[in-house]
mmCIF file of C-alpha atoms in Angstrom:
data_model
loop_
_atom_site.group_PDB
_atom_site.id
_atom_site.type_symbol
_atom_site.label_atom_id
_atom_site.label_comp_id
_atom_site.label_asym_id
_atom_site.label_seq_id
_atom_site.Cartn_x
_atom_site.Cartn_y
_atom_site.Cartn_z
ATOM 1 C CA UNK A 1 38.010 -8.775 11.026
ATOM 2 C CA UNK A 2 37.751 -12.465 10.684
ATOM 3 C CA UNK A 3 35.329 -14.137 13.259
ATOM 4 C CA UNK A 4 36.232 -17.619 14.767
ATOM 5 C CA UNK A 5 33.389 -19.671 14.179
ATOM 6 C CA UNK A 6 33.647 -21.146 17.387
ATOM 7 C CA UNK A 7 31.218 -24.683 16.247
ATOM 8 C CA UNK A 8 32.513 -24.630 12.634
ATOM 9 C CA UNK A 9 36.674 -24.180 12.899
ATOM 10 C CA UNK A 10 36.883 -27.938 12.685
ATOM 11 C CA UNK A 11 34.046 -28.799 10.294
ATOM 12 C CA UNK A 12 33.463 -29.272 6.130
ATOM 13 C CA UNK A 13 32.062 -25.479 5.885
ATOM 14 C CA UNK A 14 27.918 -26.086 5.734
ATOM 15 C CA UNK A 15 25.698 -23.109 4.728
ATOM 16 C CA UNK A 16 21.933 -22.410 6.133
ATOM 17 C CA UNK A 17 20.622 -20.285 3.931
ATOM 18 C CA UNK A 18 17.260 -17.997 4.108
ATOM 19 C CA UNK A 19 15.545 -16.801 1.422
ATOM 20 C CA UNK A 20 15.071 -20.127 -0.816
ATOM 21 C CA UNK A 21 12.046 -18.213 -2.821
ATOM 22 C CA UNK A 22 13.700 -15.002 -3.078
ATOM 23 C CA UNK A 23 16.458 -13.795 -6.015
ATOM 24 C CA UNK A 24 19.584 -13.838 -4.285
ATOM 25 C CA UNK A 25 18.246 -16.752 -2.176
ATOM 26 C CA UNK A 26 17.662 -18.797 -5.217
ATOM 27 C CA UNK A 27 21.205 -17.919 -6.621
ATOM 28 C CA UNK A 28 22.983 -18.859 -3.441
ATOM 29 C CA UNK A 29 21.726 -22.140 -3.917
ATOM 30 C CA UNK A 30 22.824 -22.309 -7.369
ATOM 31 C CA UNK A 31 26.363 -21.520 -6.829
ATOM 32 C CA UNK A 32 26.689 -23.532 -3.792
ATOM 33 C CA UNK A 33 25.589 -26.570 -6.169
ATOM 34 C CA UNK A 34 28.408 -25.555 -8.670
ATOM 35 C CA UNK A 35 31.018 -24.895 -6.137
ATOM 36 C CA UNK A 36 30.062 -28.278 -4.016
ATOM 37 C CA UNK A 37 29.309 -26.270 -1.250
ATOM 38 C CA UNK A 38 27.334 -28.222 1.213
ATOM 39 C CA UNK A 39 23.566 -25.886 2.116
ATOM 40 C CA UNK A 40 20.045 -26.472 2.999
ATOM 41 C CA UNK A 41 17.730 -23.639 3.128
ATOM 42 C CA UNK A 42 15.897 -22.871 6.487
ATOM 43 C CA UNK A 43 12.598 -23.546 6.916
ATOM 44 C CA UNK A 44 11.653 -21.063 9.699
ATOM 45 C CA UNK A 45 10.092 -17.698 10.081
ATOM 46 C CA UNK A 46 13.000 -15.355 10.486
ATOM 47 C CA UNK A 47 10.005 -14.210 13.116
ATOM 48 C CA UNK A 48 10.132 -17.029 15.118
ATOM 49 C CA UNK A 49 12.641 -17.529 17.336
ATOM 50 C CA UNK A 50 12.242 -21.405 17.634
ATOM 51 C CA UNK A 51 11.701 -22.308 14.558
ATOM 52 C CA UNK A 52 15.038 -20.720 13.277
ATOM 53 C CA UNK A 53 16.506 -22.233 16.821
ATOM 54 C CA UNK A 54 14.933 -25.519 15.423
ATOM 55 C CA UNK A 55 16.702 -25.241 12.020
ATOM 56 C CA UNK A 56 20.312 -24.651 12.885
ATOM 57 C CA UNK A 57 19.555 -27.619 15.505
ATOM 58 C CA UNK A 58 18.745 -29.947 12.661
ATOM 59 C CA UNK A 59 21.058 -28.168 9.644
ATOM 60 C CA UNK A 60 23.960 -27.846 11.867
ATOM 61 C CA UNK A 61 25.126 -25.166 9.921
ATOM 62 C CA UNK A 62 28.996 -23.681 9.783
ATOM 63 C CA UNK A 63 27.720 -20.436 8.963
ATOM 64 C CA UNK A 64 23.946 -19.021 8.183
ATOM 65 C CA UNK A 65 23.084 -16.896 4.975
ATOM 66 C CA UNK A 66 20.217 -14.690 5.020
ATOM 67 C CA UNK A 67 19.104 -13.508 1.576
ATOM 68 C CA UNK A 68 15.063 -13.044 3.593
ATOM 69 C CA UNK A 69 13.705 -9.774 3.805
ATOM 70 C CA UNK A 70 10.929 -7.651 2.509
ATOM 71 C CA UNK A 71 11.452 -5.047 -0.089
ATOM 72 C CA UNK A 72 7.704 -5.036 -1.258
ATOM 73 C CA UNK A 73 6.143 -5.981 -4.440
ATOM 74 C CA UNK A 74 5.929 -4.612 -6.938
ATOM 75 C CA UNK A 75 8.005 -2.143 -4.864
ATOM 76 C CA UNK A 76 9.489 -0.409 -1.837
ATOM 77 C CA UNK A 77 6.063 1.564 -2.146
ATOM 78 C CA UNK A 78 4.266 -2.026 -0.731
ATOM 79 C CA UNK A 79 6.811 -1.495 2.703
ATOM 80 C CA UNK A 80 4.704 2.363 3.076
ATOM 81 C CA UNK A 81 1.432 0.642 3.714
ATOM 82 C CA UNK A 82 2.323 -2.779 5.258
ATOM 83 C CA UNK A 83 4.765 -1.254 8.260
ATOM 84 C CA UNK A 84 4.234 -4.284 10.759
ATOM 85 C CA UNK A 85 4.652 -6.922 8.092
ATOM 86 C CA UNK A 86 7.868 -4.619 6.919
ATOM 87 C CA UNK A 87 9.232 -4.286 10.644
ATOM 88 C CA UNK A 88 8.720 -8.127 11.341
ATOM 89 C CA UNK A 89 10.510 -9.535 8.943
ATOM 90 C CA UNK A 90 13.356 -6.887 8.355
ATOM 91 C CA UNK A 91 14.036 -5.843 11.971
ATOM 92 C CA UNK A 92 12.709 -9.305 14.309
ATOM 93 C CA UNK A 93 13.524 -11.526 11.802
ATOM 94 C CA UNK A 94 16.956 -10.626 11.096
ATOM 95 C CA UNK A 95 18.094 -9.287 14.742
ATOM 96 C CA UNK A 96 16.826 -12.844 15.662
ATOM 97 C CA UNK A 97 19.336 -14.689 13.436
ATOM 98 C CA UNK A 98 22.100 -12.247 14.717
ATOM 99 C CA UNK A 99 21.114 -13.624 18.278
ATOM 100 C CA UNK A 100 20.618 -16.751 17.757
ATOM 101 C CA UNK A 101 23.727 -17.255 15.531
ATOM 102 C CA UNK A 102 26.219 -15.134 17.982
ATOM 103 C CA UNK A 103 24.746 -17.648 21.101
ATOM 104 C CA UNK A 104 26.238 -20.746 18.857
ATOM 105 C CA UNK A 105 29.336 -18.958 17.612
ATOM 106 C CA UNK A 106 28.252 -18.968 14.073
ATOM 107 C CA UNK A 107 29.173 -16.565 11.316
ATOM 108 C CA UNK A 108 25.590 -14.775 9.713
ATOM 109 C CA UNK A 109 26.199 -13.030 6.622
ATOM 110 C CA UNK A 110 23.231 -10.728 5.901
ATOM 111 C CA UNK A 111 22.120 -9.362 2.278
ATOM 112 C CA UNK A 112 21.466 -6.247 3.060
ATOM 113 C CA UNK A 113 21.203 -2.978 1.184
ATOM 114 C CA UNK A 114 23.412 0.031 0.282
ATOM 115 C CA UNK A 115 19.967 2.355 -0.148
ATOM 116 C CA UNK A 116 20.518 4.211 3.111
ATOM 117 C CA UNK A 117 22.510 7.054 1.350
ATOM 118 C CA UNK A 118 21.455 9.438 -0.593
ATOM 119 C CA UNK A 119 23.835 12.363 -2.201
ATOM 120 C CA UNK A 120 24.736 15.525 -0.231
ATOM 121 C CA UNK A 121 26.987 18.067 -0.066
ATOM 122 C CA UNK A 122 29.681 15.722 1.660
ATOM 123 C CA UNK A 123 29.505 13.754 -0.768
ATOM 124 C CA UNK A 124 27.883 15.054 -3.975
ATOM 125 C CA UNK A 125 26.846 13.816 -7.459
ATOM 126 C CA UNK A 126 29.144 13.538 -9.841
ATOM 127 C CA UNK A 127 32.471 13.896 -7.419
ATOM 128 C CA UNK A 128 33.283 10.564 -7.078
ATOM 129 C CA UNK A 129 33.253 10.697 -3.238
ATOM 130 C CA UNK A 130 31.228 7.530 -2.193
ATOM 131 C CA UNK A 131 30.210 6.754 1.321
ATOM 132 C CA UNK A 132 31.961 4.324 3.659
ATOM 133 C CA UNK A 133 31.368 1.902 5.374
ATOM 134 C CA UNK A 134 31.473 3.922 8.798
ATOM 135 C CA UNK A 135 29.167 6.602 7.457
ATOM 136 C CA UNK A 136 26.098 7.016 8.939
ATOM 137 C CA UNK A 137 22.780 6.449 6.866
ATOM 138 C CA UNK A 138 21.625 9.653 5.690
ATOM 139 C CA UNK A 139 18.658 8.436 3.894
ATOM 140 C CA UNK A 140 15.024 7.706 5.770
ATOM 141 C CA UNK A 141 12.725 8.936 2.531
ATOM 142 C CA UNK A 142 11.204 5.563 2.308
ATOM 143 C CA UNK A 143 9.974 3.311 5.147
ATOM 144 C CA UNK A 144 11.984 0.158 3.678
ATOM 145 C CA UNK A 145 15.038 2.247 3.538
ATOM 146 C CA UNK A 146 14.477 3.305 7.615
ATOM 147 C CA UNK A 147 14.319 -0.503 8.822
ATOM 148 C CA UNK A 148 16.897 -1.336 6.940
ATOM 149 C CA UNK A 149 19.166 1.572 8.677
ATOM 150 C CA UNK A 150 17.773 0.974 11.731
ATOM 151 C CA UNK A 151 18.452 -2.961 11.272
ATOM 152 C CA UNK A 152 22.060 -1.796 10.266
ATOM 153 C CA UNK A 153 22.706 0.398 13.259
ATOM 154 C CA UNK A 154 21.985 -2.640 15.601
ATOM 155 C CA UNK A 155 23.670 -5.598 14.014
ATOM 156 C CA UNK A 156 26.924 -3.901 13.626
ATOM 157 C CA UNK A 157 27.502 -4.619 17.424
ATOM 158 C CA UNK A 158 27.127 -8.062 17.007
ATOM 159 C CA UNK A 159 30.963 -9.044 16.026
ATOM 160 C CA UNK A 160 29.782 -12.196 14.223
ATOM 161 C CA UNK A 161 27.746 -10.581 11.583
ATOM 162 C CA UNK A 162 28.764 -9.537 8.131
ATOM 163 C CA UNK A 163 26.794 -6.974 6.613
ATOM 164 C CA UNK A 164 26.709 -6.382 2.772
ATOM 165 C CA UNK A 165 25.128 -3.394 1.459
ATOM 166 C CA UNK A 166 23.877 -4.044 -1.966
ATOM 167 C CA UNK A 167 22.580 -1.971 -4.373
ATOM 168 C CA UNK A 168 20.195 -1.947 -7.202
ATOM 169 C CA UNK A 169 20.868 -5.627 -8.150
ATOM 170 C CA UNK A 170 21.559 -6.871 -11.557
ATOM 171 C CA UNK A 171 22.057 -9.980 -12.978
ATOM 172 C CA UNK A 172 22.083 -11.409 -16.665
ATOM 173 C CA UNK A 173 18.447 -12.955 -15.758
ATOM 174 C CA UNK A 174 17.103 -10.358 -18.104
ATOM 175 C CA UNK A 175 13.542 -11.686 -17.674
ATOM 176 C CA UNK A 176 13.535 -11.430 -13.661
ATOM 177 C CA UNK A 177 11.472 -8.426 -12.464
ATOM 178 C CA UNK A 178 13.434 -7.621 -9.723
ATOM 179 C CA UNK A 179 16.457 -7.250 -12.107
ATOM 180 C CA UNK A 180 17.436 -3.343 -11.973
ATOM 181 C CA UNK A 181 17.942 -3.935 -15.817
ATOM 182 C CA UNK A 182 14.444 -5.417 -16.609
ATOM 183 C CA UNK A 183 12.787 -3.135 -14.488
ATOM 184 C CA UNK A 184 13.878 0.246 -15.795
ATOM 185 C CA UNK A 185 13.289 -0.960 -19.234
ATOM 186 C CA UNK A 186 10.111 -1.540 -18.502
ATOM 187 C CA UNK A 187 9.152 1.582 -17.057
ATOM 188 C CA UNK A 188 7.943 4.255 -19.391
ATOM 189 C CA UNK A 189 10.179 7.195 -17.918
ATOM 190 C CA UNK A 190 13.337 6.850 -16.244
ATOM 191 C CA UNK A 191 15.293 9.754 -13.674
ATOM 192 C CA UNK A 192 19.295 9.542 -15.031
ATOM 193 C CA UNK A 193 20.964 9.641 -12.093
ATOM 194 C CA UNK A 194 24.472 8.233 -11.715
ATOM 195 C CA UNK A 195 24.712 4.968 -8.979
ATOM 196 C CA UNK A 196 26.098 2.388 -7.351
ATOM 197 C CA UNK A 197 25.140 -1.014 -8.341
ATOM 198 C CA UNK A 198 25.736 -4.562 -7.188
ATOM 199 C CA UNK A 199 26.013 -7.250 -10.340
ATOM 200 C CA UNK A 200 25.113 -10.366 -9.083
ATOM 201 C CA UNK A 201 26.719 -12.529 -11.331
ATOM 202 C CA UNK A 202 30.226 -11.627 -10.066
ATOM 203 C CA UNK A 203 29.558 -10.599 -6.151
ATOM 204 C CA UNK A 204 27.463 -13.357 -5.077
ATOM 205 C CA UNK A 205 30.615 -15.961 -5.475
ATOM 206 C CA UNK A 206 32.702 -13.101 -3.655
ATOM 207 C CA UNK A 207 29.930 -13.031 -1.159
ATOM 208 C CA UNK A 208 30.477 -16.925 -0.718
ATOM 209 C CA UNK A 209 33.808 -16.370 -0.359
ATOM 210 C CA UNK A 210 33.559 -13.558 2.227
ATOM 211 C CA UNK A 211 31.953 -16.724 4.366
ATOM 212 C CA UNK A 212 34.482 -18.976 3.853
ATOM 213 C CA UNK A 213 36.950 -16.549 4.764
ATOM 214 C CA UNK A 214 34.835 -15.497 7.691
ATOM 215 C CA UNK A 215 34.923 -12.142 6.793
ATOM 216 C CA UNK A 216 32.505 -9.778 9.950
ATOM 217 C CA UNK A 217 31.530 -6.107 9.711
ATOM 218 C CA UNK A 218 30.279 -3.939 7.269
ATOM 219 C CA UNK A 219 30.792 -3.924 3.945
ATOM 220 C CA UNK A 220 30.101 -1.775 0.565
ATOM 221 C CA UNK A 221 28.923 -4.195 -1.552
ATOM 222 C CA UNK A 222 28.350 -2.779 -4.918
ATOM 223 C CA UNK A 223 31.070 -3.217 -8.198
ATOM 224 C CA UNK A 224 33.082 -0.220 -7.923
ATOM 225 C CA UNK A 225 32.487 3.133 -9.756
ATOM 226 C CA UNK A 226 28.843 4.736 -11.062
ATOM 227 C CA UNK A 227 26.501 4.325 -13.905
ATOM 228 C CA UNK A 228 23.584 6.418 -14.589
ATOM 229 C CA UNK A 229 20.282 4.714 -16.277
ATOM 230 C CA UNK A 230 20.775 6.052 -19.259
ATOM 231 C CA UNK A 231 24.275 4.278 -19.840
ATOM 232 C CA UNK A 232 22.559 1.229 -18.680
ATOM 233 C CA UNK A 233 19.701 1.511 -20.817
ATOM 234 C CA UNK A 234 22.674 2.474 -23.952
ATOM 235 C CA UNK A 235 24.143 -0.581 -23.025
ATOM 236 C CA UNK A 236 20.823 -2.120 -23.465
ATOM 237 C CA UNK A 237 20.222 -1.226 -26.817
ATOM 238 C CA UNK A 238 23.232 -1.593 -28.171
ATOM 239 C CA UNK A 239 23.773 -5.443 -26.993
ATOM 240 C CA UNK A 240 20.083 -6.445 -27.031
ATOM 241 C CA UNK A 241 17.901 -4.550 -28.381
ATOM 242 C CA UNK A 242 18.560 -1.993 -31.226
ATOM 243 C CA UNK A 243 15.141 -0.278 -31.441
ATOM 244 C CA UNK A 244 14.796 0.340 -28.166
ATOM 245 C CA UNK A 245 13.667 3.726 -26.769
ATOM 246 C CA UNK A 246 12.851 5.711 -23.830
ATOM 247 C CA UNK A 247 12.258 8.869 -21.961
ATOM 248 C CA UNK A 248 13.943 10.751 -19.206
ATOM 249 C CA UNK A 249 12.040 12.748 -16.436
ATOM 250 C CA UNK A 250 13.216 14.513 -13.510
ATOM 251 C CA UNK A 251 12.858 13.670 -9.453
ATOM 252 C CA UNK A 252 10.269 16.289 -9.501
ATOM 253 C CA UNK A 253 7.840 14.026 -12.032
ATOM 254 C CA UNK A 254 9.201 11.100 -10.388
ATOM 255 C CA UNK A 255 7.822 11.990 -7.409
ATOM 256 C CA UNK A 256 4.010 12.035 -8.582
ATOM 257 C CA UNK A 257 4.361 8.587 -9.827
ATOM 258 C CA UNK A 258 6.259 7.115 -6.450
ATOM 259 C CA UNK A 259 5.123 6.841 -2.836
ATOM 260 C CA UNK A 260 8.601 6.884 -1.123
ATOM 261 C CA UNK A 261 11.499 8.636 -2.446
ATOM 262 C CA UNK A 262 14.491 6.619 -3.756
ATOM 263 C CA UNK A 263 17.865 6.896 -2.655
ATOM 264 C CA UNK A 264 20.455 7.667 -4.988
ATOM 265 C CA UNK A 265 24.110 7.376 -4.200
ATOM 266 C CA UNK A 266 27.697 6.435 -4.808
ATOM 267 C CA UNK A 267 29.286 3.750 -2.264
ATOM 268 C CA UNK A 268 32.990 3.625 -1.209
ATOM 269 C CA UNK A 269 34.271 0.272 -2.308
ATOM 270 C CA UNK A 270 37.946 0.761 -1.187
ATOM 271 C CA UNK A 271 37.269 -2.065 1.743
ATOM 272 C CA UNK A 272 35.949 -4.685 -0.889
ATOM 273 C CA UNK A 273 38.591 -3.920 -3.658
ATOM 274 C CA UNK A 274 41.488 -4.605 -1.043
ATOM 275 C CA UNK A 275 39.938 -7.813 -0.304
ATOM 276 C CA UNK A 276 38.958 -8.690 -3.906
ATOM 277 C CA UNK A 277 41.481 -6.806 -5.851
ATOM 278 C CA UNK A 278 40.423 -8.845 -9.343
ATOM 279 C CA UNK A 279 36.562 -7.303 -9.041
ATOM 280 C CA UNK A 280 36.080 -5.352 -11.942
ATOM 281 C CA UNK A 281 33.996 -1.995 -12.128
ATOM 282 C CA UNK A 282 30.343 -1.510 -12.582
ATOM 283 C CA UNK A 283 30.822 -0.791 -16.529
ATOM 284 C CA UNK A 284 33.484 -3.565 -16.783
ATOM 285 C CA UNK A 285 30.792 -6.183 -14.664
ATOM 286 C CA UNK A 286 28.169 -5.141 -16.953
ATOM 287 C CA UNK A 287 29.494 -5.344 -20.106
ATOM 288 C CA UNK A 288 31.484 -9.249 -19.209
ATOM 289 C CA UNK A 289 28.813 -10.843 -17.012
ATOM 290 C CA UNK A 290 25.439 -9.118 -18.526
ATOM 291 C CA UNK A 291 25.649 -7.722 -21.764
ATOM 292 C CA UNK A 292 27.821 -10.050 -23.832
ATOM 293 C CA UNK A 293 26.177 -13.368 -22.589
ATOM 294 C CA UNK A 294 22.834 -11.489 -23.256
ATOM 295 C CA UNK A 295 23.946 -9.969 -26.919
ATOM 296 C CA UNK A 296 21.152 -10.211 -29.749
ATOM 297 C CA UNK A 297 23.098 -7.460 -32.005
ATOM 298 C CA UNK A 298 26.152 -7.829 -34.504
ATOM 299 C CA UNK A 299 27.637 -4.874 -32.953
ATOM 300 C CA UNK A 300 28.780 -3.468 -29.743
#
């Protein structure tokens, strides 16, 4: 499962990392800083082949990070009507640093996402049966979704590329817009549909580890268990924000207000719990790394 990283056996570990402007990109840095991780973040289009050739020449990286990628602003509705701009970054870009890195005998560890599944009667709401990691992506409804999928079904033949399917990010950055948190309390109806989500605050050091340990293949990488939005949002008012309201509505309305359809799903995080038998569930993550350091209110 481990890949030899042929260049970097010998060396101090040194990360390249993609994505300096983006969330997760940003937050790499961060902890990299804290843990005295050696990094520099790439300056090339994932796009263009010689200027990420160009970067690893200069960085001399142990192992390459790539937090890059397009998931549309405001929303996955942006990827619908931008398809070329979607495909180029998401699909060239990132099978280029797959190439590029497997040529040099470097480890890439790709963000990637978990929104390729949706629930079906294999695996249905509410059962607790979450997909694996050798399930095939069952959900196309949205154009970002199908890259990604498509993206997914080509890099896992590269054995020096580990893939990590997050989900529906949180951190306890409640003032980021791309935080699931902020945005659903922002939004003036919400679906309540039980999920799979990836808190930031305690995966993306696991994620650093996972390099270090040069961990390959493809991995579920969400905090174990579901929460709907509504228990988020309950969460929400009860730490933060005790006057807080909002409204459910079903798929149905949801779908008059959205371009794509959104997956919804439960992951299988056996693999990741072996590994990282101290990760705590996705109520347990929330509560510790988002919720407490976040608390306005006397009670919880």
């Amino acid at each position: 499962m481990g890949f030899p990283a042929v260049d970097g056996q010998d060396k101090p570990i040194k990360f390249l990392i993609y994505g300096r402007t983006g969330w997760i990109g940003g937050l790499l840095g961060k902890i990299c800083k804290e843990q005295g991780i050696n990094f520099e973040y790439g300056s090339g289009r994932l796009e263009d082949r010689a200027s990420i050739e160009a970067d690893i020449g200069a960085v001399k990286p142990t192992h390459v990070l790539n937090a890059a990628g397009v998931t549309g602003r405001p929303n996955v509705d942006w990827c619908e009507s931008h398809k070329v701009e979607t495909i180029r970054t998401n699909v060239v870009g990132t099978l280029n640093l797959a190439d590029i890195t497997r040529e040099r005998g470097l480890l890439l560890l790709n963000y990637a996402t978990g929104c390729i599944f949706e629930y079906d009667s294999a695996h249905p709401l509410g059962s607790g049966i979450g997909f694996k990691e050798e399930d095939k992506p069952n959900f196309i409804g949205s154009f970002y979704s199908n890259t990604k999928a498509m993206v997914e079904e080509l890099l896992k033949n590269y054995e020096n590329v580990c893939i990590l399917r997050v989900r529906m990010p949180i951190s306890s950055d409640l003032s980021n817009p791309r935080n699931f948190i902020t945005k659903i309390s922002r939004y003036e109806k919400v679906v309540n549909i039980p999920n799979s989500m990836t808190i930031l605050d305690e995966l993306l050091p696991i994620s650093v580890e996972m390099a270090k340990r040069n961990l390959t293949g493809i991995w579920n990488f969400t905090n174990p268990g579901v929460v709907s939005h509504n228990e988020v949002l309950e969460l929400y008012r009860n730490y933060i924000d005790p006057t807080y309201t909002w409204k459910n509505f079903d798929l149905e309305e949801q779908a008059k207000v959205i371009v794509a359809p959104r997956s919804n799903n439960e992951l299988d995080t056996t693999k990741l719990s072996k590994e990282f038998p101290e990760m705590l569930s996705i109520k347990e993550s929330l509560i510790k790394y988002v919720f407490k350091p976040n608390q306005k209110t006397g009670k919880a």
